[in-house]
Short mmCIF file of C-alpha atoms and ligand atoms in Angstrom, two decimals:
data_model
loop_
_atom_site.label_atom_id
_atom_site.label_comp_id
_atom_site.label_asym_id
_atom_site.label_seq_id
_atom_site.Cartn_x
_atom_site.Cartn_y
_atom_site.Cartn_z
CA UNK A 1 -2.40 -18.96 -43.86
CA UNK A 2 -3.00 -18.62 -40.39
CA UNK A 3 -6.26 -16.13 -39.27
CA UNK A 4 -5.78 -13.85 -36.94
CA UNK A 5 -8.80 -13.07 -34.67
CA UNK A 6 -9.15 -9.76 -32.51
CA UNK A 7 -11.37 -8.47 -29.86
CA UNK A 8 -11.94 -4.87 -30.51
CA UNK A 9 -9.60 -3.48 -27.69
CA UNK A 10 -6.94 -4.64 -29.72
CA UNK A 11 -7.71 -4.23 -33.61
CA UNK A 12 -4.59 -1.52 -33.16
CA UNK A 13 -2.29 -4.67 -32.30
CA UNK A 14 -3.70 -6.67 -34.72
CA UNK A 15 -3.13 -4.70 -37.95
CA UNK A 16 0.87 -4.41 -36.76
CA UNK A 17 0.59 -8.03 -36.21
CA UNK A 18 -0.54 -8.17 -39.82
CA UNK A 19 2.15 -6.07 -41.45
CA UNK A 20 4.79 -7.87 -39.75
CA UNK A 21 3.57 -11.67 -40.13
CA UNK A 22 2.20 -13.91 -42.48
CA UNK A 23 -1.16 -14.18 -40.66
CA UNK A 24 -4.52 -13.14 -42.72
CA UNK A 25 -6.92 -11.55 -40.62
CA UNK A 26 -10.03 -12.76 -39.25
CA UNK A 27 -13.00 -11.33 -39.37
CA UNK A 28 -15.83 -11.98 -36.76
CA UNK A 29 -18.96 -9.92 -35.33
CA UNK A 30 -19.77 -9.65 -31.85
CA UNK A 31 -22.39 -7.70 -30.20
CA UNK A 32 -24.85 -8.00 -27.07
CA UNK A 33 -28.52 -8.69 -27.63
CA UNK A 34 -30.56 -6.01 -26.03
CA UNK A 35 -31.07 -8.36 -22.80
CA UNK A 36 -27.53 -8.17 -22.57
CA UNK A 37 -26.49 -11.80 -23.74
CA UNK A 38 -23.52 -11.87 -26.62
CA UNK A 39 -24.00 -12.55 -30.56
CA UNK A 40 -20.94 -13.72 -32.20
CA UNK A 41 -20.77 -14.47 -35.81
CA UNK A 42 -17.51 -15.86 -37.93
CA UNK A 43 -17.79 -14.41 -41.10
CA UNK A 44 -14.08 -15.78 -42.20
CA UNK A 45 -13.83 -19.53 -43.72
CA UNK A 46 -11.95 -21.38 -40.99
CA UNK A 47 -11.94 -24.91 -41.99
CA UNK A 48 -8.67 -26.87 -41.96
CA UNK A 49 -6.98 -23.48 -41.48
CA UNK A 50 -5.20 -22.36 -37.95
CA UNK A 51 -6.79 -19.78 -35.87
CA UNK A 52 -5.39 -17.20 -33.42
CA UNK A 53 -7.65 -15.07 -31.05
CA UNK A 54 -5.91 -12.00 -29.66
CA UNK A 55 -7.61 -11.00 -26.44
CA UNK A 56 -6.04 -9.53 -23.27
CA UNK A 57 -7.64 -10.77 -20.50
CA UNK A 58 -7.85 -7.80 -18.44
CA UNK A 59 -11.77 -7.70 -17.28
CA UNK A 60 -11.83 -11.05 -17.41
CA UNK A 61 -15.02 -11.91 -16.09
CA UNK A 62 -16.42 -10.08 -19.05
CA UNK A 63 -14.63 -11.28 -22.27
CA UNK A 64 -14.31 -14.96 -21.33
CA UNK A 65 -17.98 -16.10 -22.48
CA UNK A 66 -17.45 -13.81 -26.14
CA UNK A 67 -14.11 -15.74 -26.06
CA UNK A 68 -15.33 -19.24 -25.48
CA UNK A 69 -18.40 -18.38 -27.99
CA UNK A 70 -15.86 -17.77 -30.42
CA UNK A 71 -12.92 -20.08 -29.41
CA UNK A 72 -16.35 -23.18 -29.86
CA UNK A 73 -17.67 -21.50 -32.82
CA UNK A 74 -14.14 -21.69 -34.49
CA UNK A 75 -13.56 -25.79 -33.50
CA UNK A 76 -16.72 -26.41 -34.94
CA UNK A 77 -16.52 -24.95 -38.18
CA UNK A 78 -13.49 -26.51 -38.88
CA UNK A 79 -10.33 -24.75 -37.27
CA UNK A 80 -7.70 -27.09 -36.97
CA UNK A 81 -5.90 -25.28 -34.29
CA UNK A 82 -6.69 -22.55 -31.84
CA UNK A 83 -4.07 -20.37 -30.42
CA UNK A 84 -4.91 -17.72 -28.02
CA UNK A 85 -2.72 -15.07 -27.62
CA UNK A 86 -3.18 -13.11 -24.43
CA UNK A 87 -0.86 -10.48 -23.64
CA UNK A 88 -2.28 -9.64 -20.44
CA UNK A 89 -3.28 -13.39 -18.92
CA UNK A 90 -5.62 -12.40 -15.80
CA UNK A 91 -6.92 -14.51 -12.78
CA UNK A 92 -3.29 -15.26 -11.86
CA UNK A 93 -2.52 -13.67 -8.72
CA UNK A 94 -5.25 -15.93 -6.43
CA UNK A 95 -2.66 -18.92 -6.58
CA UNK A 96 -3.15 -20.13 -3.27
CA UNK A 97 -5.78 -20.50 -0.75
CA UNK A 98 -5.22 -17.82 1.71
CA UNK A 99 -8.30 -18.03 4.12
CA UNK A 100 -10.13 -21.34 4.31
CA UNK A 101 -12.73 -21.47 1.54
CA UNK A 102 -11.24 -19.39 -1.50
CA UNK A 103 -11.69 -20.30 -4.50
CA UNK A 104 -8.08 -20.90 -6.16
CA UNK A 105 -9.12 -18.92 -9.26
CA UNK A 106 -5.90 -19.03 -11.18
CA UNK A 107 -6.76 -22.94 -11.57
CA UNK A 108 -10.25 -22.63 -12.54
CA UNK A 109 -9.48 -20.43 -14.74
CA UNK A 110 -6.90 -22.26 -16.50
CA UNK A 111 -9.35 -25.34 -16.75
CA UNK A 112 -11.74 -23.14 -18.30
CA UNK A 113 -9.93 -21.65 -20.87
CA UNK A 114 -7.64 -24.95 -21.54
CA UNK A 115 -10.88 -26.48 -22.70
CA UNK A 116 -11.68 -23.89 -25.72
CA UNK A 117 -8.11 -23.22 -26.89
CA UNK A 118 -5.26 -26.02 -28.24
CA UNK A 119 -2.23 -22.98 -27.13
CA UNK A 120 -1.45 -20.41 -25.16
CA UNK A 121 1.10 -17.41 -25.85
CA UNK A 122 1.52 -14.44 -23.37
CA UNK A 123 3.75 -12.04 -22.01
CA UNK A 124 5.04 -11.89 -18.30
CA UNK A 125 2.46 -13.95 -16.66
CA UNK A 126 2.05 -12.79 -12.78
CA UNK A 127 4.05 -16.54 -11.58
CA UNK A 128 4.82 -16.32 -7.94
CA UNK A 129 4.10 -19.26 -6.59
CA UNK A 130 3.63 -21.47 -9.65
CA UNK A 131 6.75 -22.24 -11.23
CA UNK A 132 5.32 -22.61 -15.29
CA UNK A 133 1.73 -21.83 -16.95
CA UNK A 134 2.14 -25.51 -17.58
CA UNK A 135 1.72 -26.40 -14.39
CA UNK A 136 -1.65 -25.28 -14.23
CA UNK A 137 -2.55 -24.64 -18.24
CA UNK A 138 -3.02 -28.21 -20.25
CA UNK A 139 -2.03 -26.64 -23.33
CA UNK A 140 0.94 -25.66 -25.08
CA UNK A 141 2.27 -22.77 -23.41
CA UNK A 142 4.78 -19.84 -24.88
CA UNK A 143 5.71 -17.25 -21.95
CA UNK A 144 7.64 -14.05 -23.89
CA UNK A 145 8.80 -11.10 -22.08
CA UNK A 146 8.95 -7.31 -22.50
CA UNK A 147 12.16 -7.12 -20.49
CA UNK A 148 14.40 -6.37 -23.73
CA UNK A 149 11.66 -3.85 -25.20
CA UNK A 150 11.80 -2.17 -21.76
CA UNK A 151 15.74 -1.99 -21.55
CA UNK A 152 16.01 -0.66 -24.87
CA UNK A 153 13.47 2.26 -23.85
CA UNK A 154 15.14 2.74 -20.19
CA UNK A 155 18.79 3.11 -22.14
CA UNK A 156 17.76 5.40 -24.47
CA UNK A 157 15.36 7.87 -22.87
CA UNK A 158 16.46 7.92 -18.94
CA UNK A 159 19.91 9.57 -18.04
CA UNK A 160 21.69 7.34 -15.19
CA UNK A 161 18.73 4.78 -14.13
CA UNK A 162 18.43 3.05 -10.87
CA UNK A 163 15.99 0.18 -11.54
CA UNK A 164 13.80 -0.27 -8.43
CA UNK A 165 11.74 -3.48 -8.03
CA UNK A 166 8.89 -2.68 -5.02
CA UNK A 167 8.71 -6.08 -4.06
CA UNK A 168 10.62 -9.26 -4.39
CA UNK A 169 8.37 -11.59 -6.92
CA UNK A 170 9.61 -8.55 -9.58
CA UNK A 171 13.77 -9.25 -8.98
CA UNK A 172 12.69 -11.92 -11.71
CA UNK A 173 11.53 -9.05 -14.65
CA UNK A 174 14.26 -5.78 -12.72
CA UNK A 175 17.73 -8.24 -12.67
CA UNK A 176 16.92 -9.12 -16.51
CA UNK A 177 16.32 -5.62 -17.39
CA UNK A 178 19.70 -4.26 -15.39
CA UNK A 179 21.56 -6.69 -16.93
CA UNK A 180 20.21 -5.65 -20.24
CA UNK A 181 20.48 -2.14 -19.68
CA UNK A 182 23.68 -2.19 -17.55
CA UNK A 183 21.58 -0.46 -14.84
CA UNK A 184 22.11 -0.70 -11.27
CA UNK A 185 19.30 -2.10 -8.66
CA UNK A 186 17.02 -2.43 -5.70
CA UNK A 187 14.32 -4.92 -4.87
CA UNK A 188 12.34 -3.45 -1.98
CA UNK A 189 10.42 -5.22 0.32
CA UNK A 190 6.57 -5.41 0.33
CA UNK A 191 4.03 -6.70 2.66
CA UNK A 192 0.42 -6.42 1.51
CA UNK A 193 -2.15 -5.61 3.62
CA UNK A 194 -5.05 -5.46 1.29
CA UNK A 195 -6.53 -4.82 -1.81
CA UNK A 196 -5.49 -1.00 -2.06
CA UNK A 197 -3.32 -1.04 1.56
CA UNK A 198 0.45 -2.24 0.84
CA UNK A 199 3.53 -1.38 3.11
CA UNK A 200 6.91 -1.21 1.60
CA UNK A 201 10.01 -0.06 3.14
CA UNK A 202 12.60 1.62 1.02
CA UNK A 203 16.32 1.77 1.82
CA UNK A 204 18.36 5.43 2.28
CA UNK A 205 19.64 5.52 -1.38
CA UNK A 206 22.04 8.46 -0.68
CA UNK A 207 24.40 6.78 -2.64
CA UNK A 208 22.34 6.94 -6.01
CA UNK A 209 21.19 10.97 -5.65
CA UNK A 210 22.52 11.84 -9.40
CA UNK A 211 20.36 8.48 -10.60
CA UNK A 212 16.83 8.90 -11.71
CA UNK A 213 14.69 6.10 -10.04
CA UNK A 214 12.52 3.74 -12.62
CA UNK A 215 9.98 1.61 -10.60
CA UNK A 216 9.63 -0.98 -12.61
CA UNK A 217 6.74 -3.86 -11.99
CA UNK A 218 4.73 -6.59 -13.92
CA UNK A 219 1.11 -5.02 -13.35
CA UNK A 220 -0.11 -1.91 -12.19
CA UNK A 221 -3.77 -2.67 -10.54
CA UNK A 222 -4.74 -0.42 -7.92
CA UNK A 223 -1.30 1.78 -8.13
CA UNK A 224 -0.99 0.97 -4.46
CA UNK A 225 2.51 -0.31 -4.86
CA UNK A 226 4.00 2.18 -7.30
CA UNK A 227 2.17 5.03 -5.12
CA UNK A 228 3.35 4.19 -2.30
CA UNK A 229 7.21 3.87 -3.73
CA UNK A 230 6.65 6.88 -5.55
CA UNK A 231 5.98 8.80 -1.70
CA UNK A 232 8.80 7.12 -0.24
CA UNK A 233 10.94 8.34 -3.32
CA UNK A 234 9.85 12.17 -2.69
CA UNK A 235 10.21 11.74 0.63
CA UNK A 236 14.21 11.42 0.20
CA UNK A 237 13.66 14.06 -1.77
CA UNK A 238 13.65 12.63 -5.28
CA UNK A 239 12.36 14.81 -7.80
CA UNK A 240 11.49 12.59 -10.89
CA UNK A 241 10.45 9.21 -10.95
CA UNK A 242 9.34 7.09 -14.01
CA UNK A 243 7.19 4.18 -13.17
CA UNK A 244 7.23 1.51 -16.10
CA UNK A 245 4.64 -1.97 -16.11
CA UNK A 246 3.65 -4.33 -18.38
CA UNK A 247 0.30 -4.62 -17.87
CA UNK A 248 -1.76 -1.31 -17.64
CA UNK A 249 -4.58 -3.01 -15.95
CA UNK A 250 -5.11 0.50 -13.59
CA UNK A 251 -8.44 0.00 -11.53
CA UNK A 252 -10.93 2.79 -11.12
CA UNK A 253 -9.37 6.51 -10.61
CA UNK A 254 -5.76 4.37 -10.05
CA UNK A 255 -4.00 6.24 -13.28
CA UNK A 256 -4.81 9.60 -12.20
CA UNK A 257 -3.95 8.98 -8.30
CA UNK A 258 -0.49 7.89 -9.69
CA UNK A 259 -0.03 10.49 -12.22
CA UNK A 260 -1.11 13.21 -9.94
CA UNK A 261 1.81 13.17 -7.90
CA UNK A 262 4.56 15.69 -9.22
CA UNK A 263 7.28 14.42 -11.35
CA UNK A 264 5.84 11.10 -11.73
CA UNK A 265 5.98 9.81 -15.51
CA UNK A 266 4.66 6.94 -16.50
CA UNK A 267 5.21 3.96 -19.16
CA UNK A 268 3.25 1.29 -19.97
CA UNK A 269 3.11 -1.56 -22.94
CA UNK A 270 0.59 -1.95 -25.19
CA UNK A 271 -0.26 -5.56 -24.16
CA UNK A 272 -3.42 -3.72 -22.39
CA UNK A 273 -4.17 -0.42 -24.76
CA UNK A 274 -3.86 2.70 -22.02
CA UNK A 275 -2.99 5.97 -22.56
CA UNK A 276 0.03 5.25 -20.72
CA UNK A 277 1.18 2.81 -23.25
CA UNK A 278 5.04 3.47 -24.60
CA UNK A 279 6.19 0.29 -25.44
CA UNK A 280 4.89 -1.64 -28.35
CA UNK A 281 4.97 -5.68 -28.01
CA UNK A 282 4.23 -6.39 -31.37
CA UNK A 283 8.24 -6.80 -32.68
CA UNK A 284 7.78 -9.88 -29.83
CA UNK A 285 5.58 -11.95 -32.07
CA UNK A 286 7.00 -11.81 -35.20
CA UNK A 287 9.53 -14.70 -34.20
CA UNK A 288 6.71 -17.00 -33.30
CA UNK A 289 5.74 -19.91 -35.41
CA UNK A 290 2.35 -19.73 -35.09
C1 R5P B 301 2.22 -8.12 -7.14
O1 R5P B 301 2.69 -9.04 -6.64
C2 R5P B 301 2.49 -7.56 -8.50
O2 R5P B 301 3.78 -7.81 -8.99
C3 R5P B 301 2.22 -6.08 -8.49
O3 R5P B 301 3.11 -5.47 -7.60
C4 R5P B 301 0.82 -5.83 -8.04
O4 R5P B 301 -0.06 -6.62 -8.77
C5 R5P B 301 0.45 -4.39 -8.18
O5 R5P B 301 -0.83 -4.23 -7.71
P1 R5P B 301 -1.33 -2.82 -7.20
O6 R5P B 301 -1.16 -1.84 -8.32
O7 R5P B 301 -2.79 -3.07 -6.89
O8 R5P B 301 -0.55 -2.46 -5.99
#
């Protein structure tokens, strides 16, 4: 039987993975010496048995030395297969080199991580201008999608939805879900200025007045994007507007700037735990031959 390895963020995820597969769960220990440094321990027998490590990588920079500790610790004792499930697969966005001198990160990254694990399974990966995770992750590589779990939700809790994309690299994730959902649509147009500073421009949507607006995105970092929909929403004097992601990844303060604005509800999955999580990816596994 396959083991199925958490981080702690996710031990929630990983006992509904349990009841709905036939993985056995995996126990580890991991905790920082006082200096700071990690201590990881398997305490499960590995050898000759396939291992999967469930770990969003939201905050990369600090779960990816716990991971590889692990991920090494795992090969060496025998695993015959490492799978690393990431729902939330960071470092993506840097996928070009903007200014002279950038690192390309989504690359490096990729190299790093192909080296510890044999496959990779997560959902909506941020590809804009890569085409596949295979093009820059050696490994095998399963992309699934929340789309269907988010069309089921849109169709049974909002009354007349107008799916609104805020920027075109989301028609991919919006068309899918309006065809699922036999929603109309919009893709707006976005030109980032920054980290936090984004422009968008929305089009008169007099046409849609008795339709309640769902923004509806990949990631929510900063909440620049969805904010600044949100404003341009109110502004035509739209009362309620749900804002749905897949990855809850919500820097500093960026939830409650979001939420703070009147009428504004939103939905997140599960693939990064958040209190604005509503959608549970777990029924996305259970097909997966792992
Ligand atoms: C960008 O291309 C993505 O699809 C999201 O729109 C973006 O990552 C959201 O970031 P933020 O919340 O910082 O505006």
């Amino acid at each position: 039987m396959t083991l199925l390895f958490s981080f702690p963020d996710q031990f929630e995820l990983q006992k509904s993975l349990l009841q709905n597969s036939n993985f056995a769960k995996g126990e580890w220990e991991w905790r920082h010496f006082p200096d700071g440094e990690s201590y990881v321990r398997l305490l499960s027998d590995v050898k000759g048995r396939s291992a999967i490590i469930l770990c969003s990588l939201n905050r990369p920079d600090e779960k990816i030395l716990p991971l590889a500790f692990l991920a090494s610790t795992l090969k060496e004792l025998g695993a015959k297969k490492i799978t690393l499930i990431a729902p939330y697969l960071g470092y993506l966005r840097q996928d070009k080199r903007f200014k002279p001198g950038e690192a390309i990160t989504s690359s490096h990254f990729a190299n790093l991580l192909t080296h510890y694990i044999d496959a990779l399974v997560t959902i909506d990966p941020h590809l804009h201008r890569i085409q596949k995770l295979q093009d820059i992750y050696n490994c095998e590589c399963t992309r699934l999608s929340a789309a269907s779990l988010m069309a089921k939700v849109i169709v049974h809790t909002i009354k007349a939805p107008l799916l609104i994309g805020p920027d075109q690299e989301s028609e991919q994730w919006v068309k899918d879900i309006s065809e699922q959902a036999n929603a109309p649509y919009l893709i707006l147009s976005k030109i980032r200025h920054g980290d936090r500073d984004v422009e968008i421009t929305l089009p008169h949507i007099e046409g849609y007045k008795n339709h309640t607006p769902v923004l509806i995105d990949d990631i929510i970092s900063s909440a620049a994007t969805m904010i600044k929909a949100v404003d341009l929403l109110k502004k035509q004097g739209i009362q309620e507007v749900v804002c749905i992601a897949t990855h809850a990844v919500f820097a500093t303060n960026a939830y409650e700037a979001l939420i703070n604005r009147n009428g504004v509800k939103v939905i997140t999955t599960n693939a990064i735990p958040h209190i604005s999580n509503g959608i549970d990816i777990a029924p996305l596994f259970t097909a997966l031959n792992l």
